[in-house]
Amino acid sequence: MSILVTGGTGYIGSHTCVELLNAGHEIVILDNLNNSHLEAVRRIERITGKKPVFIQGDIRDTQFIQKVLIDNKSTAVIHFAGLKAVGESCEQPLKYYDYNVNGTLCLLNAMQQAGVKTLVFSSSATVYGDPEKLPIQENSPLKATNPYGRSKLIVEEMLRDLYASDPNWHIAILRYFNPVGAHKSGLIGEDPKGIPNNLMPIVAQVAGGRREKLHIWGNDYPTPDGTGVRDYIHIVDLAIGHLKALEALDSAQCTAFNLGTGQGYSVMEVIHAFEHVSNKKITYEMAPRRSGDIAECYADPHLAKEQLGWEAKHGLREMCEDMWNWQVKNPQGYQ
Ligand code: NAD
Ligand code: UFG
């Protein structure tokens, strides 16, 4: 009996693997190492004292995945594998539909053929587009504003159709807000390839001297200080959310849950918090708004609390502390 974790060497996957192993689950990590390092598997073992099975492979190979599921007597899948860069998705939409939509379709076919019908899927707050109302509830209108977001929305619809056709499926769709931070040990964390797009990794690299400055994309939003507001969530809280979702999937369902803190912070607040914990000056420059960005986005996390018994525990200070600890211990990431 094991849980298959696709994309388990990536940022969110590696932290979830640690929580699964610590909770006594057996896991099989499947990843093509397209955006991650094998070293993450060794680090997961160092943290937990347990050696996870690692299989290098691609979710788009249905027969191979079916064999992995059967050989390892898998009972459930936590599905992280996919691509996540919004800008790249606008430049190479077909690649995103291939990895994220076709990849998930192949995985679902393999699961159906292997008789494994329990799934936790990584969705994103991006499926809400520019929200009409804040905080965002799960029943808010869904709309994608770029190919990456559309790929998540298509998969969500696919999962709802699948459940409607066969109510033996147990599906949790987790809509993440903005995952940041790292494991307390500083052994695993986010290791973006090339120049990061997201705020927190750039801030950490500027503080660490790897990057000269941060551009703040817009200070004329209708927010208290004019900079964009987001719901940052500590990666360990997010990882535990997967464990809780899996535990709650003993009844047949297909339900979407927001995983966020419910608290929004502006870019300036993040910079100040990071300066405080790192004792470093974050050099920044104001720049025009980034195309496609929204002013404010934060979750109503009540449904996850009521139905999964989950809520985020870490605040912004700990998110910055743990991010900084990872940056200091791994200035060049896993390499
Ligand atoms: P990540 O890139 O660190 O991890 C994804 C992993 O999937 C990588 O290890 C990569 O090598 C692997 N992978 C990609 N394509 C694959 C394929 N075809 N077959 C097998 N493995 C493959 O990203 P992450 O931040 O850990 O994100 C995990 C999931 O969460 C993704 O689906 C992402 O879209 C979603 N998500 C992430 C965020 C975020 O801000 N990090 C926000 C919302 C949703
Ligand atoms: N920002 C800057 N400068 C930067 C990077 C970001 O000012 O160099 C600002 C953005 O304008 C925004 C905030 O910091 O106001 C957060 O930006 P991120 O890029 O870190 O995160 P986003 O909210 O834009 O997007 C993230 C993921 C998406 C996901 C979305 C919702 O990258 O994939 O959260 O979950 F869809």
Coordinates of C-alpha atoms and ligand atoms in Angstrom, one line a residue:
M1 CA 0.0 0.0 0.0
S2 CA 1.5 3.3 -1.0
I3 CA 0.7 6.8 -2.2
L4 CA 2.0 7.8 -5.6
V5 CA 3.4 11.4 -5.5
T6 CA 3.8 12.8 -9.0
G7 CA 6.2 15.8 -9.1
G8 CA 7.4 14.7 -5.7
T9 CA 10.9 16.1 -6.0
G10 CA 9.6 19.7 -6.8
Y11 CA 9.0 22.5 -4.3
I12 CA 5.6 21.6 -3.0
G13 CA 6.0 17.9 -3.6
S14 CA 9.2 17.5 -1.6
H15 CA 7.7 19.2 1.5
T16 CA 4.5 17.1 1.2
C17 CA 6.6 13.9 0.9
V18 CA 8.3 14.8 4.2
E19 CA 4.9 15.2 5.9
L20 CA 3.6 12.0 4.4
L21 CA 6.6 10.0 5.6
N22 CA 6.5 11.6 9.0
A23 CA 2.8 10.6 9.3
G24 CA 3.8 6.9 8.6
H25 CA 2.7 6.7 4.9
E26 CA 4.6 4.7 2.3
I27 CA 5.3 6.8 -0.8
V28 CA 6.5 6.4 -4.3
I29 CA 7.9 9.5 -5.9
L30 CA 7.5 9.8 -9.6
D31 CA 9.2 12.7 -11.4
N32 CA 10.9 13.4 -14.7
L33 CA 13.3 15.8 -13.0
N34 CA 12.3 18.4 -15.6
N35 CA 12.3 21.2 -12.9
S36 CA 13.9 19.5 -9.9
H37 CA 16.9 17.7 -8.6
L38 CA 17.5 14.1 -7.4
E39 CA 19.3 15.6 -4.4
A40 CA 15.8 16.5 -3.1
V41 CA 15.2 12.7 -2.6
R42 CA 18.3 12.4 -0.5
R43 CA 17.3 15.5 1.6
I44 CA 13.8 14.0 2.2
E45 CA 15.6 10.9 3.5
R46 CA 17.9 13.0 5.7
I47 CA 14.9 14.9 7.3
T48 CA 12.7 11.9 7.8
G49 CA 15.1 9.0 8.3
K50 CA 13.1 7.1 5.7
K51 CA 14.1 6.3 2.2
P52 CA 11.3 6.9 -0.3
V53 CA 11.0 4.9 -3.5
F54 CA 12.0 7.2 -6.4
I55 CA 11.1 6.5 -10.0
Q56 CA 12.2 8.7 -12.8
G57 CA 9.4 8.9 -15.4
D58 CA 6.8 11.0 -17.2
I59 CA 3.1 11.2 -16.3
R60 CA 2.3 11.3 -20.0
D61 CA 3.3 7.6 -20.4
T62 CA 0.0 6.0 -19.4
Q63 CA 1.1 2.3 -19.6
F64 CA 4.2 3.0 -17.5
I65 CA 2.2 4.9 -14.9
Q66 CA -0.4 2.1 -14.8
K67 CA 2.4 -0.4 -14.1
V68 CA 3.9 1.8 -11.4
L69 CA 0.5 2.0 -9.7
I70 CA 0.0 -1.8 -9.8
D71 CA 3.5 -2.8 -8.9
N72 CA 3.5 -0.5 -5.9
K73 CA 0.0 -1.4 -4.8
S74 CA -0.9 2.3 -4.8
T75 CA -4.1 3.4 -3.1
A76 CA -4.0 7.1 -3.9
V77 CA -2.2 9.7 -6.0
I78 CA -1.1 13.2 -5.1
H79 CA -0.6 14.9 -8.4
F80 CA 1.9 17.8 -8.4
A81 CA 3.7 17.2 -11.7
G82 CA 3.3 19.9 -14.3
L83 CA 4.6 23.3 -15.4
K84 CA 3.8 26.5 -13.6
A85 CA 5.4 29.6 -15.2
V86 CA 2.6 32.0 -16.3
G87 CA 4.9 34.0 -18.7
E88 CA 6.2 30.8 -20.3
S89 CA 2.7 29.5 -20.7
C90 CA 1.8 32.5 -22.9
E91 CA 4.9 31.9 -25.1
Q92 CA 4.5 28.1 -25.3
P93 CA 0.8 27.3 -24.7
L94 CA 0.9 23.9 -26.4
K95 CA 3.7 22.8 -24.1
Y96 CA 1.5 23.8 -21.1
Y97 CA -1.6 22.0 -22.4
D98 CA 0.6 18.9 -23.1
Y99 CA 2.2 18.7 -19.6
N100 CA -0.7 19.9 -17.5
V101 CA -3.8 18.8 -19.4
N102 CA -2.7 15.8 -21.5
G103 CA -0.3 14.8 -18.7
T104 CA -3.2 14.7 -16.2
L105 CA -5.4 12.9 -18.7
C106 CA -2.8 10.2 -19.1
L107 CA -2.5 9.9 -15.4
L108 CA -6.3 9.6 -14.9
N109 CA -6.5 6.9 -17.6
A110 CA -3.7 5.0 -15.8
M111 CA -5.5 5.4 -12.5
Q112 CA -8.8 4.2 -13.9
Q113 CA -7.2 1.2 -15.5
A114 CA -5.3 0.3 -12.3
G115 CA -8.5 0.8 -10.2
V116 CA -7.0 3.7 -8.2
K117 CA -9.7 6.3 -7.7
T118 CA -8.4 8.6 -5.0
L119 CA -6.7 11.8 -6.1
V120 CA -5.4 15.0 -4.6
F121 CA -4.9 17.6 -7.4
S122 CA -2.7 20.8 -7.3
S123 CA -4.9 23.6 -8.6
S124 CA -4.3 27.3 -8.1
A125 CA -6.0 30.5 -7.0
T126 CA -5.3 31.6 -10.5
V127 CA -8.6 29.8 -11.5
Y128 CA -10.4 32.8 -9.9
G129 CA -8.8 35.3 -12.4
D130 CA -9.4 38.8 -11.2
P131 CA -11.8 38.2 -8.3
E132 CA -15.0 40.2 -8.0
K133 CA -15.2 39.7 -4.2
L134 CA -12.6 39.3 -1.4
P135 CA -11.9 37.1 0.5
I136 CA -12.3 34.6 -2.3
Q137 CA -14.7 31.7 -1.6
E138 CA -14.6 28.4 -3.5
N139 CA -17.9 29.1 -5.2
S140 CA -16.6 32.3 -6.7
P141 CA -16.8 32.6 -10.6
L142 CA -13.9 30.7 -12.3
K143 CA -12.1 32.3 -15.2
A144 CA -8.6 31.9 -16.5
T145 CA -6.5 34.8 -17.8
N146 CA -3.5 32.9 -19.3
P147 CA -2.8 29.4 -20.7
Y148 CA -1.3 28.2 -17.4
G149 CA -4.5 29.1 -15.5
R150 CA -6.7 27.7 -18.3
S151 CA -4.8 24.4 -18.0
K152 CA -5.7 24.2 -14.3
L153 CA -9.3 25.1 -15.0
I154 CA -9.6 22.5 -17.8
V155 CA -8.3 19.8 -15.4
E156 CA -10.7 20.9 -12.7
E157 CA -13.6 20.6 -15.2
M158 CA -12.2 17.2 -16.3
L159 CA -12.2 16.0 -12.7
R160 CA -15.8 17.2 -12.1
D161 CA -16.9 15.4 -15.3
L162 CA -15.1 12.2 -14.2
Y163 CA -16.7 12.2 -10.8
A164 CA -20.2 12.9 -12.3
S165 CA -19.7 9.8 -14.5
D166 CA -18.4 7.6 -11.8
P167 CA -19.1 8.5 -8.1
N168 CA -16.6 6.0 -6.9
W169 CA -13.9 8.6 -7.4
H170 CA -12.6 10.5 -4.3
I171 CA -11.1 13.8 -5.5
A172 CA -9.8 16.8 -3.6
I173 CA -8.9 19.9 -5.7
L174 CA -6.6 22.1 -3.7
R175 CA -6.4 25.7 -4.8
Y176 CA -3.1 27.1 -3.5
F177 CA -2.6 30.8 -2.9
N178 CA 1.0 31.9 -2.8
P179 CA 3.3 29.2 -1.4
V180 CA 6.6 30.5 0.2
G181 CA 9.2 29.6 2.8
A182 CA 11.0 26.3 3.3
H183 CA 11.3 23.4 5.7
K184 CA 12.7 24.4 9.1
S185 CA 15.8 22.2 8.6
G186 CA 16.9 24.3 5.6
L187 CA 17.5 21.1 3.7
I188 CA 14.6 21.4 1.2
G189 CA 13.2 24.6 -0.4
E190 CA 12.3 26.3 -3.6
D191 CA 15.1 26.1 -6.2
P192 CA 13.8 28.0 -9.3
K193 CA 15.8 27.5 -12.5
G194 CA 17.1 30.7 -14.0
I195 CA 15.7 34.0 -13.0
P196 CA 12.7 33.5 -10.6
N197 CA 9.4 35.1 -11.4
N198 CA 7.9 35.1 -7.9
L199 CA 8.3 37.7 -5.3
M200 CA 9.7 35.8 -2.3
P201 CA 12.5 33.9 -4.1
I202 CA 13.7 37.1 -5.7
V203 CA 13.6 39.0 -2.4
A204 CA 15.6 36.1 -0.8
Q205 CA 18.2 36.2 -3.7
V206 CA 18.6 40.0 -3.4
A207 CA 19.1 39.7 0.4
G208 CA 21.6 36.9 -0.2
G209 CA 23.6 39.0 -2.8
R210 CA 22.8 36.7 -5.7
R211 CA 20.7 39.3 -7.4
E212 CA 21.2 43.1 -7.4
K213 CA 17.7 44.4 -6.9
L214 CA 14.0 43.8 -7.0
H215 CA 11.6 45.5 -9.4
I216 CA 8.3 46.3 -7.7
W217 CA 5.7 45.8 -10.4
G218 CA 3.4 48.7 -9.8
N219 CA 2.8 51.0 -6.8
D220 CA -0.5 52.5 -8.0
Y221 CA -2.9 49.7 -7.2
P222 CA -6.0 50.5 -5.1
T223 CA -4.3 48.8 -2.0
P224 CA -3.2 50.5 1.3
D225 CA 0.4 51.2 0.0
G226 CA -0.3 50.9 -3.7
T227 CA 1.6 47.6 -4.2
G228 CA 0.0 44.2 -4.9
V229 CA -1.5 42.2 -2.1
R230 CA -1.3 38.4 -1.9
D231 CA -2.1 35.6 0.5
Y232 CA 1.3 34.0 1.2
I233 CA 1.2 30.6 2.8
H234 CA 4.0 28.7 4.5
I235 CA 5.0 25.7 2.4
V236 CA 4.8 23.3 5.5
D237 CA 1.2 24.4 6.2
L238 CA 0.5 23.8 2.5
A239 CA 2.1 20.4 2.6
I240 CA 0.1 19.4 5.7
G241 CA -3.1 20.5 3.8
H242 CA -2.4 17.6 1.4
L243 CA -2.2 15.1 4.3
K244 CA -5.5 16.4 5.7
A245 CA -7.2 16.3 2.3
L246 CA -6.1 12.7 1.8
E247 CA -7.4 11.7 5.3
A248 CA -10.7 13.4 4.5
L249 CA -11.1 11.5 1.2
D250 CA -12.6 8.3 2.8
S251 CA -16.0 9.4 1.4
A252 CA -16.7 9.7 -2.4
Q253 CA -16.6 13.3 -3.5
C254 CA -15.0 15.9 -5.8
T255 CA -14.5 19.0 -3.8
A256 CA -12.4 22.1 -4.2
F257 CA -10.7 23.8 -1.2
N258 CA -8.8 27.0 -0.9
L259 CA -5.4 26.6 0.8
G260 CA -4.5 30.1 2.1
T261 CA -4.2 31.9 5.4
G262 CA -7.0 34.4 4.7
Q263 CA -4.6 37.3 5.3
G264 CA -3.2 39.5 2.5
Y265 CA 0.2 41.2 2.6
S266 CA 1.5 43.8 0.2
V267 CA 4.9 43.7 -1.6
M268 CA 6.2 46.4 0.7
E269 CA 5.1 44.5 3.8
V270 CA 6.9 41.4 2.5
I271 CA 10.1 43.4 1.8
H272 CA 10.0 44.9 5.3
A273 CA 9.4 41.5 7.0
F274 CA 12.3 40.0 5.1
E275 CA 14.6 42.9 5.9
H276 CA 13.8 42.4 9.5
V277 CA 14.5 38.7 9.7
S278 CA 17.6 38.7 7.5
N279 CA 19.0 42.0 8.7
K280 CA 19.8 42.8 5.1
K281 CA 18.7 45.8 3.0
I282 CA 16.5 44.8 0.0
T283 CA 17.3 47.1 -2.8
Y284 CA 14.3 47.7 -5.0
E285 CA 13.1 49.9 -7.8
M286 CA 9.6 50.9 -8.7
A287 CA 8.5 49.7 -12.2
P288 CA 5.3 49.7 -14.2
R289 CA 2.6 47.1 -13.5
R290 CA 3.3 43.5 -14.7
S291 CA 0.9 42.5 -17.4
G292 CA -1.8 40.2 -16.2
D293 CA -1.2 41.0 -12.5
I294 CA -4.2 41.7 -10.2
A295 CA -4.3 44.2 -7.3
E296 CA -5.4 41.9 -4.5
C297 CA -6.0 38.2 -3.9
Y298 CA -6.6 36.4 -0.6
A299 CA -8.6 33.3 0.4
D300 CA -11.5 32.6 2.5
P301 CA -10.0 29.4 4.1
H302 CA -13.1 28.4 6.1
L303 CA -14.2 25.4 4.0
A304 CA -10.8 23.7 4.5
K305 CA -11.1 24.3 8.3
E306 CA -14.6 22.9 8.5
Q307 CA -14.2 19.9 6.2
L308 CA -10.5 19.0 6.4
G309 CA -9.8 20.3 9.9
W310 CA -6.9 22.2 8.4
E311 CA -5.7 25.8 8.9
A312 CA -2.5 27.6 8.3
K313 CA -0.4 28.1 11.5
H314 CA 2.7 30.0 10.3
G315 CA 2.8 33.8 9.9
L316 CA 4.7 36.1 7.6
R317 CA 7.7 36.3 9.9
E318 CA 8.2 32.5 10.0
M319 CA 7.7 32.4 6.2
C320 CA 10.6 34.9 5.8
E321 CA 12.8 33.3 8.4
D322 CA 12.6 29.8 6.9
M323 CA 13.0 31.2 3.4
W324 CA 16.1 33.0 4.6
N325 CA 17.5 29.9 6.4
W326 CA 17.2 27.9 3.1
Q327 CA 18.8 30.7 1.1
V328 CA 21.7 31.0 3.5
K329 CA 22.3 27.3 3.7
N330 CA 21.9 26.7 -0.1
P331 CA 22.9 30.0 -1.9
Q332 CA 22.9 28.2 -5.2
G333 CA 19.9 25.9 -4.5
Y334 CA 20.5 22.2 -4.6
Q335 CA 23.7 22.4 -6.7
Ligands
NAD1 P1 7.8 22.4 -9.3 O1 8.2 22.8 -10.7 O2 8.9 22.7 -8.2 O3 7.4 20.9 -9.2 C1 6.8 20.2 -10.2 C2 7.5 18.9 -10.4 O4 6.9 18.2 -11.5 C3 9.0 19.1 -10.8 O5 9.7 18.3 -10.0 C4 9.0 18.6 -12.3 O6 10.3 18.0 -12.5 C5 7.9 17.6 -12.3 N1 7.3 17.4 -13.6 C6 6.9 18.3 -14.5 N2 6.4 17.7 -15.6 C7 6.4 16.4 -15.4 C8 6.0 15.2 -16.1 N3 5.5 15.4 -17.3 N4 6.2 14.0 -15.6 C9 6.7 13.9 -14.4 N5 7.2 14.9 -13.6 C10 7.0 16.1 -14.1 O7 6.5 23.2 -8.9 P2 5.7 23.4 -7.5 O8 5.8 24.8 -7.1 O9 6.1 22.3 -6.6 O10 4.2 23.1 -8.0 C11 3.6 21.8 -7.9 C12 2.2 21.9 -8.5 O11 1.5 23.0 -7.8 C13 2.1 22.3 -10.0 O12 1.1 21.6 -10.6 C14 1.8 23.8 -9.9 O13 1.1 24.2 -11.1 C15 0.9 23.9 -8.7 N6 0.9 25.2 -8.1 C16 2.1 25.8 -7.7 C17 2.0 27.1 -7.2 C18 3.3 27.8 -6.8 O14 3.3 29.0 -6.6 N7 4.4 27.1 -6.6 C19 0.8 27.8 -7.0 C20 -0.3 27.1 -7.4 C21 -0.3 25.9 -7.9
UFG2 N1 6.1 41.1 -7.7 C1 6.9 42.2 -7.8 N2 8.2 42.0 -8.3 C2 8.6 40.8 -8.7 C3 7.8 39.7 -8.6 C4 6.5 39.9 -8.0 O1 6.6 43.3 -7.5 O2 9.8 40.7 -9.2 C5 4.8 41.3 -7.1 C6 3.6 41.0 -8.1 O3 3.3 42.1 -8.9 C7 2.5 40.6 -7.1 C8 3.3 40.0 -5.9 O4 4.6 40.4 -6.0 O5 1.9 41.8 -6.6 C9 3.3 38.5 -6.0 O6 3.8 38.0 -7.2 P1 4.2 36.5 -7.5 O7 4.8 36.5 -8.9 O8 5.0 36.0 -6.4 O9 2.8 35.7 -7.4 P2 1.5 35.9 -8.2 O10 0.4 36.1 -7.2 O11 1.6 36.8 -9.3 O12 1.3 34.4 -8.8 C10 1.4 33.2 -8.0 C11 1.9 32.1 -8.9 C12 0.9 31.7 -10.0 C13 -0.4 31.4 -9.3 C14 -0.8 32.6 -8.4 C15 -2.1 32.3 -7.6 O13 3.1 32.4 -9.6 O14 1.2 30.6 -10.7 O15 0.2 32.9 -7.4 O16 -1.9 31.1 -6.8 F1 -1.4 31.2 -10.2

